[in-house]
Amino acid sequence: SSGINAEYGGTVVKDSLNELKNRPVLDLHGYTLNQSKYLLQEAIKHYHHMLAGRDPDYPRALTIITGKGLHSSGGVSKLKPGLRTFLAGLERIQCLEEDDGFKIRFRD
């Protein structure tokens, strides 16, 4: 995990997490499955922590954009199946699958 952070000098992870402050969306277009899992794991931790100190009206759902796979070989998403399995293994997360990604909510 830390290898991915080091690979980007932490910049990609930091920028992705900072974006969550403005909009609860994580766009994983262009990332490998391993990079996406790492970014998603970090985003979930960060977003959950952010929610603790937020106004109750702040969106409680985090949107994860994987894309539909239109630009992938065979026109099939490479990220979505792997992230579906990854998300299913997480506790305290409710996951709704959408055309181009997922919407996740945190269970109390």
CSV table of C-alpha atoms in Angstrom, one decimal:
chain,number,residue,atom,x,y,z
A,1,SER,CA,0.0,0.0,0.0
A,2,SER,CA,2.6,2.5,1.0
A,3,GLY,CA,4.4,1.8,-2.2
A,4,ILE,CA,1.6,3.4,-4.2
A,5,ASN,CA,1.7,6.5,-2.0
A,6,ALA,CA,5.5,6.7,-2.4
A,7,GLU,CA,5.3,6.0,-6.1
A,8,TYR,CA,3.4,9.3,-6.5
A,9,GLY,CA,5.2,11.1,-3.8
A,10,GLY,CA,1.9,11.2,-2.0
A,11,THR,CA,0.6,14.0,-4.3
A,12,VAL,CA,-2.1,12.0,-6.1
A,13,VAL,CA,-3.4,10.6,-2.8
A,14,LYS,CA,-3.3,14.0,-1.1
A,15,ASP,CA,-5.0,15.8,-4.1
A,16,SER,CA,-7.7,13.1,-4.2
A,17,LEU,CA,-8.4,13.4,-0.5
A,18,ASN,CA,-8.4,17.2,-0.6
A,19,GLU,CA,-11.1,17.1,-3.4
A,20,LEU,CA,-13.4,15.3,-1.0
A,21,LYS,CA,-13.7,18.5,1.0
A,22,ASN,CA,-15.4,20.2,-1.9
A,23,ARG,CA,-17.4,17.3,-3.3
A,24,PRO,CA,-17.9,13.8,-2.0
A,25,VAL,CA,-16.7,12.1,-5.3
A,26,LEU,CA,-13.7,10.0,-5.9
A,27,ASP,CA,-12.9,9.6,-9.7
A,28,LEU,CA,-10.8,6.5,-10.3
A,29,HIS,CA,-10.5,6.9,-14.1
A,30,GLY,CA,-7.1,5.9,-15.4
A,31,TYR,CA,-5.9,4.1,-12.2
A,32,THR,CA,-5.0,0.4,-12.0
A,33,LEU,CA,-7.0,-1.8,-9.8
A,34,ASN,CA,-4.3,-1.9,-7.1
A,35,GLN,CA,-4.0,1.9,-7.2
A,36,SER,CA,-7.8,2.3,-7.0
A,37,LYS,CA,-8.1,0.0,-4.0
A,38,TYR,CA,-5.5,2.0,-2.2
A,39,LEU,CA,-7.0,5.4,-3.1
A,40,LEU,CA,-10.5,4.1,-2.2
A,41,GLN,CA,-9.3,2.7,1.2
A,42,GLU,CA,-7.6,6.1,2.0
A,43,ALA,CA,-10.7,8.0,0.8
A,44,ILE,CA,-13.0,6.0,3.0
A,45,LYS,CA,-10.9,6.6,6.1
A,46,HIS,CA,-10.6,10.3,5.3
A,47,TYR,CA,-14.2,10.8,4.4
A,48,HIS,CA,-15.4,8.9,7.5
A,49,HIS,CA,-13.2,11.1,9.6
A,50,MET,CA,-14.4,14.2,7.8
A,51,LEU,CA,-18.1,13.3,8.4
A,52,ALA,CA,-17.5,13.2,12.2
A,53,GLY,CA,-16.9,16.9,12.3
A,54,ARG,CA,-19.4,18.0,9.6
A,55,ASP,CA,-22.8,19.5,9.6
A,56,PRO,CA,-25.4,16.7,9.6
A,57,ASP,CA,-26.7,18.0,6.3
A,58,TYR,CA,-23.3,17.2,4.6
A,59,PRO,CA,-23.8,14.3,2.1
A,60,ARG,CA,-23.5,11.0,3.9
A,61,ALA,CA,-22.7,9.1,0.7
A,62,LEU,CA,-19.4,9.0,-1.2
A,63,THR,CA,-19.6,8.5,-5.0
A,64,ILE,CA,-16.9,6.4,-6.5
A,65,ILE,CA,-16.5,6.8,-10.3
A,66,THR,CA,-14.9,3.8,-12.1
A,67,GLY,CA,-16.2,4.5,-15.6
A,68,LYS,CA,-18.2,2.0,-17.7
A,69,GLY,CA,-15.1,0.5,-19.3
A,70,LEU,CA,-15.9,2.0,-22.7
A,71,HIS,CA,-12.2,2.8,-23.2
A,72,SER,CA,-11.0,-0.5,-21.8
A,73,SER,CA,-10.1,-3.5,-24.1
A,74,GLY,CA,-13.3,-5.3,-24.9
A,75,GLY,CA,-15.4,-2.3,-23.6
A,76,VAL,CA,-15.7,-3.9,-20.2
A,77,SER,CA,-14.7,-2.1,-16.9
A,78,LYS,CA,-11.5,-3.5,-15.3
A,79,LEU,CA,-12.1,-1.6,-12.0
A,80,LYS,CA,-15.7,-2.3,-11.3
A,81,PRO,CA,-15.6,-6.1,-10.7
A,82,GLY,CA,-12.4,-5.8,-8.5
A,83,LEU,CA,-13.8,-2.9,-6.5
A,84,ARG,CA,-17.1,-4.7,-6.1
A,85,THR,CA,-15.3,-7.6,-4.4
A,86,PHE,CA,-13.1,-5.2,-2.4
A,87,LEU,CA,-16.1,-3.1,-1.1
A,88,ALA,CA,-18.1,-6.3,-0.2
A,89,GLY,CA,-15.3,-7.2,2.2
A,90,LEU,CA,-15.5,-3.9,4.1
A,91,GLU,CA,-17.5,-3.6,7.3
A,92,ARG,CA,-19.8,-0.7,8.1
A,93,ILE,CA,-20.2,0.2,4.4
A,94,GLN,CA,-23.4,0.0,2.5
A,95,CYS,CA,-22.7,-0.1,-1.2
A,96,LEU,CA,-25.1,0.7,-4.1
A,97,GLU,CA,-23.8,-0.1,-7.6
A,98,GLU,CA,-24.4,2.4,-10.3
A,99,ASP,CA,-23.7,2.4,-14.1
A,100,ASP,CA,-20.3,4.1,-13.8
A,101,GLY,CA,-19.3,3.2,-10.3
A,102,PHE,CA,-20.6,3.0,-6.7
A,103,LYS,CA,-22.3,5.1,-4.1
A,104,ILE,CA,-21.2,4.1,-0.6
A,105,ARG,CA,-22.8,5.1,2.7
A,106,PHE,CA,-21.3,4.6,6.2
A,107,ARG,CA,-23.3,2.6,8.7
A,108,ASP,CA,-23.3,3.8,12.2
